Amino acid sequence: MATFAPVNCELEFIAPLSSWLVSQGSVPVIAGPCSAESEMQVLDTARALAFNPSVAAFRAGVWKPRTRPSGFEGMGEDALRWLKLAKDETGLKTMVEVASPLHVELALRYGVDMLWIGARTTVNPFLVQEIAKSLEGLEVALLVKNPVNPDPDLWLGAIERFYQSGIRKLAAVHRGFSFYRKSPWRNAPMWELPIELKRRCPSIPVITDPSHICGNRTMLASVAQKALDLEMDGLMLEVHPHPATALTDKNQQITPGELSELLASLVVRRPSGDQRFEMHLEQMRSEIDRLDVELMEILARRMEVIDEIGNYKLTNRITILQIDRWREILTDRLARAESLGLDRQFVARLLEIVHNESIRRQELILNQSGSAPLL
Ligand code: PEP
Ligand code: MN
């Protein structure tokens, strides 16, 4: 098991989420487009969302952090005007991403109610500190997305900087973590991290953002369900009236109607009564998931080396199976396995399966080369 830092959270006076993110549904939902694109798109979305009792705030990106400079970078101040219109007409609270003190000043000038810090900003303590300074003495609610890299200290550190500048309406947003390996996720959820944040700091509400975790529409409901099952405190979902034409994140956005369907499909279970049990179980399961991935990677690497040996033997006309070598392997591995507390029979069966597969691969190399069998 990984070892975790001791509980050392000093954020005692964080306001309860329900005091500032008010929803009539069973879970508070922040919804709205990835980006504010036009007055009509903003107003259409807000009008539709205002009918949804779960929606507690209307989100929209007005300055967009883009990986490449050629992407759509947001409509800036124009978008703030549209958000103001949406708020005045529907009564929905508005929320935008800020990445500098100038963004804070402009957003507040247009009556934005809540701000969020994006994943690419949370990674930078200089920037976080500058933004925190610009918020001193202000009443605004603030949400801190997890940093792109899986580092609970960096996430908590950003939250602490805002707390120190006097912000009390504070929450964390779990949007998943960058993962360099091929994965079904846009950002791997690594549930053990939001769980660890809650363990260290039970007063911090955590809102799950399935849209940026999934990067597609198909997995949104299962991630949202998992968030509820792990007793996360709310959801943030990207909603667009016509997702197919969205200027950013079009694969993950859903229509207001699809949002209602998704929310209706969620099962809000009664808390098990023992949250610590659930969290600990999840941490252990995450550890198993990680170990299984490692096991597969090690097996794949072993087979690559086996193929190399196969080719080497082929060029040098050496037999595939050298019984002495196999005996040596068995004796050595079984002794090691026993010293690690593994069952001898189990390991012998496992080694045999791996060995048979290695022979099969080397035979394949031989057959493909057209040479006569050497075994
Ligand atoms: C967003 O919410 O649209 C966004 C850019 O999020 P993140 O910072 O999680 O990538
Ligand atoms: Mn987005």
PDB file of C-alpha atoms in Angstrom, residues 61-217:
ATOM      1  CA  GLY A  61     -15.288  29.428 -20.370  1.00  0.00           C
ATOM      2  CA  VAL A  62     -14.609  32.974 -21.544  1.00  0.00           C
ATOM      3  CA  TRP A  63     -10.802  32.710 -21.713  1.00  0.00           C
ATOM      4  CA  LYS A  64      -9.777  29.279 -22.937  1.00  0.00           C
ATOM      5  CA  PRO A  65      -6.418  27.693 -22.126  1.00  0.00           C
ATOM      6  CA  ARG A  66      -5.475  25.974 -25.396  1.00  0.00           C
ATOM      7  CA  THR A  67      -2.716  23.478 -25.960  1.00  0.00           C
ATOM      8  CA  ARG A  68      -1.824  24.956 -29.361  1.00  0.00           C
ATOM      9  CA  PRO A  69      -1.927  28.688 -30.200  1.00  0.00           C
ATOM     10  CA  SER A  70      -4.185  28.137 -33.219  1.00  0.00           C
ATOM     11  CA  GLY A  71      -7.194  27.044 -31.118  1.00  0.00           C
ATOM     12  CA  PHE A  72     -10.245  29.149 -30.220  1.00  0.00           C
ATOM     13  CA  GLU A  73      -9.172  31.203 -27.211  1.00  0.00           C
ATOM     14  CA  GLY A  74     -12.545  32.414 -25.958  1.00  0.00           C
ATOM     15  CA  MET A  75     -14.623  35.539 -26.478  1.00  0.00           C
ATOM     16  CA  GLY A  76     -13.329  37.427 -23.401  1.00  0.00           C
ATOM     17  CA  GLU A  77     -15.249  40.528 -22.369  1.00  0.00           C
ATOM     18  CA  ASP A  78     -18.039  40.003 -24.947  1.00  0.00           C
ATOM     19  CA  ALA A  79     -18.760  36.659 -23.334  1.00  0.00           C
ATOM     20  CA  LEU A  80     -18.948  38.303 -19.897  1.00  0.00           C
ATOM     21  CA  ARG A  81     -21.692  40.563 -21.266  1.00  0.00           C
ATOM     22  CA  TRP A  82     -23.679  37.533 -22.476  1.00  0.00           C
ATOM     23  CA  LEU A  83     -23.278  35.839 -19.106  1.00  0.00           C
ATOM     24  CA  LYS A  84     -24.636  38.933 -17.396  1.00  0.00           C
ATOM     25  CA  LEU A  85     -27.682  38.831 -19.687  1.00  0.00           C
ATOM     26  CA  ALA A  86     -28.172  35.116 -18.912  1.00  0.00           C
ATOM     27  CA  LYS A  87     -27.935  35.735 -15.174  1.00  0.00           C
ATOM     28  CA  ASP A  88     -30.353  38.682 -15.251  1.00  0.00           C
ATOM     29  CA  GLU A  89     -32.902  36.743 -17.295  1.00  0.00           C
ATOM     30  CA  THR A  90     -32.760  33.300 -15.644  1.00  0.00           C
ATOM     31  CA  GLY A  91     -31.520  34.054 -12.140  1.00  0.00           C
ATOM     32  CA  LEU A  92     -28.830  31.392 -12.520  1.00  0.00           C
ATOM     33  CA  LYS A  93     -25.545  32.051 -10.734  1.00  0.00           C
ATOM     34  CA  THR A  94     -22.654  32.359 -13.187  1.00  0.00           C
ATOM     35  CA  MET A  95     -19.177  30.878 -13.049  1.00  0.00           C
ATOM     36  CA  VAL A  96     -16.067  31.391 -15.232  1.00  0.00           C
ATOM     37  CA  GLU A  97     -12.449  30.255 -15.284  1.00  0.00           C
ATOM     38  CA  VAL A  98      -9.867  32.859 -14.258  1.00  0.00           C
ATOM     39  CA  ALA A  99      -6.141  32.580 -14.831  1.00  0.00           C
ATOM     40  CA  SER A 100      -4.896  36.048 -13.855  1.00  0.00           C
ATOM     41  CA  PRO A 101      -5.771  39.015 -11.615  1.00  0.00           C
ATOM     42  CA  LEU A 102      -7.039  40.816 -14.736  1.00  0.00           C
ATOM     43  CA  HIS A 103      -9.521  37.996 -15.407  1.00  0.00           C
ATOM     44  CA  VAL A 104     -10.708  38.263 -11.789  1.00  0.00           C
ATOM     45  CA  GLU A 105     -11.248  42.005 -12.094  1.00  0.00           C
ATOM     46  CA  LEU A 106     -13.174  41.735 -15.365  1.00  0.00           C
ATOM     47  CA  ALA A 107     -15.309  38.786 -14.240  1.00  0.00           C
ATOM     48  CA  LEU A 108     -16.339  40.564 -11.058  1.00  0.00           C
ATOM     49  CA  ARG A 109     -17.048  43.773 -12.975  1.00  0.00           C
ATOM     50  CA  TYR A 110     -19.666  41.824 -14.977  1.00  0.00           C
ATOM     51  CA  GLY A 111     -21.315  40.328 -11.875  1.00  0.00           C
ATOM     52  CA  VAL A 112     -19.925  36.786 -12.187  1.00  0.00           C
ATOM     53  CA  ASP A 113     -20.801  34.949  -8.931  1.00  0.00           C
ATOM     54  CA  MET A 114     -18.203  32.214  -8.803  1.00  0.00           C
ATOM     55  CA  LEU A 115     -14.762  31.620 -10.257  1.00  0.00           C
ATOM     56  CA  TRP A 116     -12.812  28.494 -11.010  1.00  0.00           C
ATOM     57  CA  ILE A 117      -9.093  27.927 -11.352  1.00  0.00           C
ATOM     58  CA  GLY A 118      -8.259  25.667 -14.296  1.00  0.00           C
ATOM     59  CA  ALA A 119      -6.040  22.592 -14.098  1.00  0.00           C
ATOM     60  CA  ARG A 120      -3.232  24.329 -16.007  1.00  0.00           C
ATOM     61  CA  THR A 121      -3.222  27.207 -13.528  1.00  0.00           C
ATOM     62  CA  THR A 122      -3.340  25.086 -10.348  1.00  0.00           C
ATOM     63  CA  VAL A 123       0.069  23.653 -11.278  1.00  0.00           C
ATOM     64  CA  ASN A 124       1.709  27.078 -10.973  1.00  0.00           C
ATOM     65  CA  PRO A 125       2.102  28.380  -7.392  1.00  0.00           C
ATOM     66  CA  PHE A 126       3.356  31.810  -8.627  1.00  0.00           C
ATOM     67  CA  LEU A 127       0.185  32.357 -10.602  1.00  0.00           C
ATOM     68  CA  VAL A 128      -2.055  30.905  -7.898  1.00  0.00           C
ATOM     69  CA  GLN A 129      -0.472  33.260  -5.373  1.00  0.00           C
ATOM     70  CA  GLU A 130      -1.007  36.283  -7.632  1.00  0.00           C
ATOM     71  CA  ILE A 131      -4.661  35.393  -8.189  1.00  0.00           C
ATOM     72  CA  ALA A 132      -5.143  34.694  -4.469  1.00  0.00           C
ATOM     73  CA  LYS A 133      -3.727  38.154  -3.692  1.00  0.00           C
ATOM     74  CA  SER A 134      -6.169  39.781  -6.081  1.00  0.00           C
ATOM     75  CA  LEU A 135      -9.055  38.060  -4.236  1.00  0.00           C
ATOM     76  CA  GLU A 136      -8.148  39.354  -0.771  1.00  0.00           C
ATOM     77  CA  GLY A 137     -11.163  40.819   1.002  1.00  0.00           C
ATOM     78  CA  LEU A 138     -13.645  39.594  -1.643  1.00  0.00           C
ATOM     79  CA  GLU A 139     -16.734  37.449  -0.944  1.00  0.00           C
ATOM     80  CA  VAL A 140     -16.576  35.455  -4.182  1.00  0.00           C
ATOM     81  CA  ALA A 141     -16.908  31.632  -4.277  1.00  0.00           C
ATOM     82  CA  LEU A 142     -13.948  29.795  -5.774  1.00  0.00           C
ATOM     83  CA  LEU A 143     -13.399  26.293  -7.119  1.00  0.00           C
ATOM     84  CA  VAL A 144      -9.935  24.848  -7.621  1.00  0.00           C
ATOM     85  CA  LYS A 145      -9.535  22.191 -10.310  1.00  0.00           C
ATOM     86  CA  ASN A 146      -6.938  19.524  -9.673  1.00  0.00           C
ATOM     87  CA  PRO A 147      -3.522  20.134 -11.257  1.00  0.00           C
ATOM     88  CA  VAL A 148      -2.913  18.257 -14.533  1.00  0.00           C
ATOM     89  CA  ASN A 149      -0.370  16.030 -12.767  1.00  0.00           C
ATOM     90  CA  PRO A 150      -1.474  13.690  -9.971  1.00  0.00           C
ATOM     91  CA  ASP A 151      -0.040  15.605  -7.008  1.00  0.00           C
ATOM     92  CA  PRO A 152      -2.365  15.999  -3.995  1.00  0.00           C
ATOM     93  CA  ASP A 153       0.040  18.476  -2.347  1.00  0.00           C
ATOM     94  CA  LEU A 154      -0.052  20.837  -5.298  1.00  0.00           C
ATOM     95  CA  TRP A 155      -3.865  20.696  -5.316  1.00  0.00           C
ATOM     96  CA  LEU A 156      -4.146  21.241  -1.566  1.00  0.00           C
ATOM     97  CA  GLY A 157      -1.430  23.919  -1.713  1.00  0.00           C
ATOM     98  CA  ALA A 158      -3.479  25.980  -4.196  1.00  0.00           C
ATOM     99  CA  ILE A 159      -6.595  25.603  -2.043  1.00  0.00           C
ATOM    100  CA  GLU A 160      -4.608  26.736   0.999  1.00  0.00           C
ATOM    101  CA  ARG A 161      -3.334  29.847  -0.801  1.00  0.00           C
ATOM    102  CA  PHE A 162      -6.930  30.920  -1.519  1.00  0.00           C
ATOM    103  CA  TYR A 163      -7.979  30.097   2.043  1.00  0.00           C
ATOM    104  CA  GLN A 164      -5.130  32.241   3.347  1.00  0.00           C
ATOM    105  CA  SER A 165      -6.339  35.154   1.237  1.00  0.00           C
ATOM    106  CA  GLY A 166      -9.683  34.962   3.072  1.00  0.00           C
ATOM    107  CA  ILE A 167     -11.818  32.931   0.645  1.00  0.00           C
ATOM    108  CA  ARG A 168     -14.188  30.669   2.594  1.00  0.00           C
ATOM    109  CA  LYS A 169     -16.638  29.582  -0.125  1.00  0.00           C
ATOM    110  CA  LEU A 170     -14.125  27.088  -1.453  1.00  0.00           C
ATOM    111  CA  ALA A 171     -14.390  23.734  -3.213  1.00  0.00           C
ATOM    112  CA  ALA A 172     -12.135  21.413  -5.182  1.00  0.00           C
ATOM    113  CA  VAL A 173     -12.993  20.109  -8.656  1.00  0.00           C
ATOM    114  CA  HIS A 174     -11.795  16.662  -9.676  1.00  0.00           C
ATOM    115  CA  ARG A 175     -11.275  16.691 -13.493  1.00  0.00           C
ATOM    116  CA  GLY A 176      -8.816  13.818 -13.804  1.00  0.00           C
ATOM    117  CA  PHE A 177      -5.078  13.678 -14.486  1.00  0.00           C
ATOM    118  CA  SER A 178      -2.899  13.681 -17.581  1.00  0.00           C
ATOM    119  CA  PHE A 179      -1.750  10.207 -18.414  1.00  0.00           C
ATOM    120  CA  TYR A 180       0.911   9.536 -20.983  1.00  0.00           C
ATOM    121  CA  ARG A 181      -0.086   5.941 -21.699  1.00  0.00           C
ATOM    122  CA  LYS A 182      -2.932   4.935 -23.990  1.00  0.00           C
ATOM    123  CA  SER A 183      -6.063   5.044 -21.865  1.00  0.00           C
ATOM    124  CA  PRO A 184      -9.843   5.139 -22.325  1.00  0.00           C
ATOM    125  CA  TRP A 185      -9.893   8.452 -20.452  1.00  0.00           C
ATOM    126  CA  ARG A 186      -9.067  11.950 -21.592  1.00  0.00           C
ATOM    127  CA  ASN A 187      -7.799  12.494 -18.058  1.00  0.00           C
ATOM    128  CA  ALA A 188      -7.428   9.416 -15.866  1.00  0.00           C
ATOM    129  CA  PRO A 189      -9.735   9.741 -12.841  1.00  0.00           C
ATOM    130  CA  MET A 190      -7.288   8.258 -10.291  1.00  0.00           C
ATOM    131  CA  TRP A 191     -10.053   8.315  -7.681  1.00  0.00           C
ATOM    132  CA  GLU A 192      -7.515   7.748  -4.938  1.00  0.00           C
ATOM    133  CA  LEU A 193      -6.444  11.409  -5.255  1.00  0.00           C
ATOM    134  CA  PRO A 194      -9.769  13.169  -4.531  1.00  0.00           C
ATOM    135  CA  ILE A 195     -10.271  10.568  -1.814  1.00  0.00           C
ATOM    136  CA  GLU A 196      -6.869  11.421  -0.383  1.00  0.00           C
ATOM    137  CA  LEU A 197      -7.707  15.140  -0.518  1.00  0.00           C
ATOM    138  CA  LYS A 198     -10.912  14.486   1.445  1.00  0.00           C
ATOM    139  CA  ARG A 199      -9.091  12.261   3.890  1.00  0.00           C
ATOM    140  CA  ARG A 200      -6.518  14.943   4.609  1.00  0.00           C
ATOM    141  CA  CYS A 201      -9.014  17.725   4.632  1.00  0.00           C
ATOM    142  CA  PRO A 202     -12.575  16.550   5.369  1.00  0.00           C
ATOM    143  CA  SER A 203     -14.010  20.088   5.250  1.00  0.00           C
ATOM    144  CA  ILE A 204     -13.204  20.627   1.555  1.00  0.00           C
ATOM    145  CA  PRO A 205     -16.132  19.739  -0.753  1.00  0.00           C
ATOM    146  CA  VAL A 206     -15.109  17.899  -3.929  1.00  0.00           C
ATOM    147  CA  ILE A 207     -17.079  18.319  -7.148  1.00  0.00           C
ATOM    148  CA  THR A 208     -16.483  15.783  -9.923  1.00  0.00           C
ATOM    149  CA  ASP A 209     -16.152  16.952 -13.536  1.00  0.00           C
ATOM    150  CA  PRO A 210     -16.989  13.840 -15.617  1.00  0.00           C
ATOM    151  CA  SER A 211     -16.761  15.828 -18.899  1.00  0.00           C
ATOM    152  CA  HIS A 212     -13.006  16.442 -18.672  1.00  0.00           C
ATOM    153  CA  ILE A 213     -12.331  13.005 -17.176  1.00  0.00           C
ATOM    154  CA  CYS A 214     -14.097  11.205 -20.046  1.00  0.00           C
ATOM    155  CA  GLY A 215     -13.479  13.397 -23.087  1.00  0.00           C
ATOM    156  CA  ASN A 216     -16.500  11.657 -24.642  1.00  0.00           C
ATOM    157  CA  ARG A 217     -20.222  11.380 -23.967  1.00  0.00           C
TER     158      ARG A 217
END
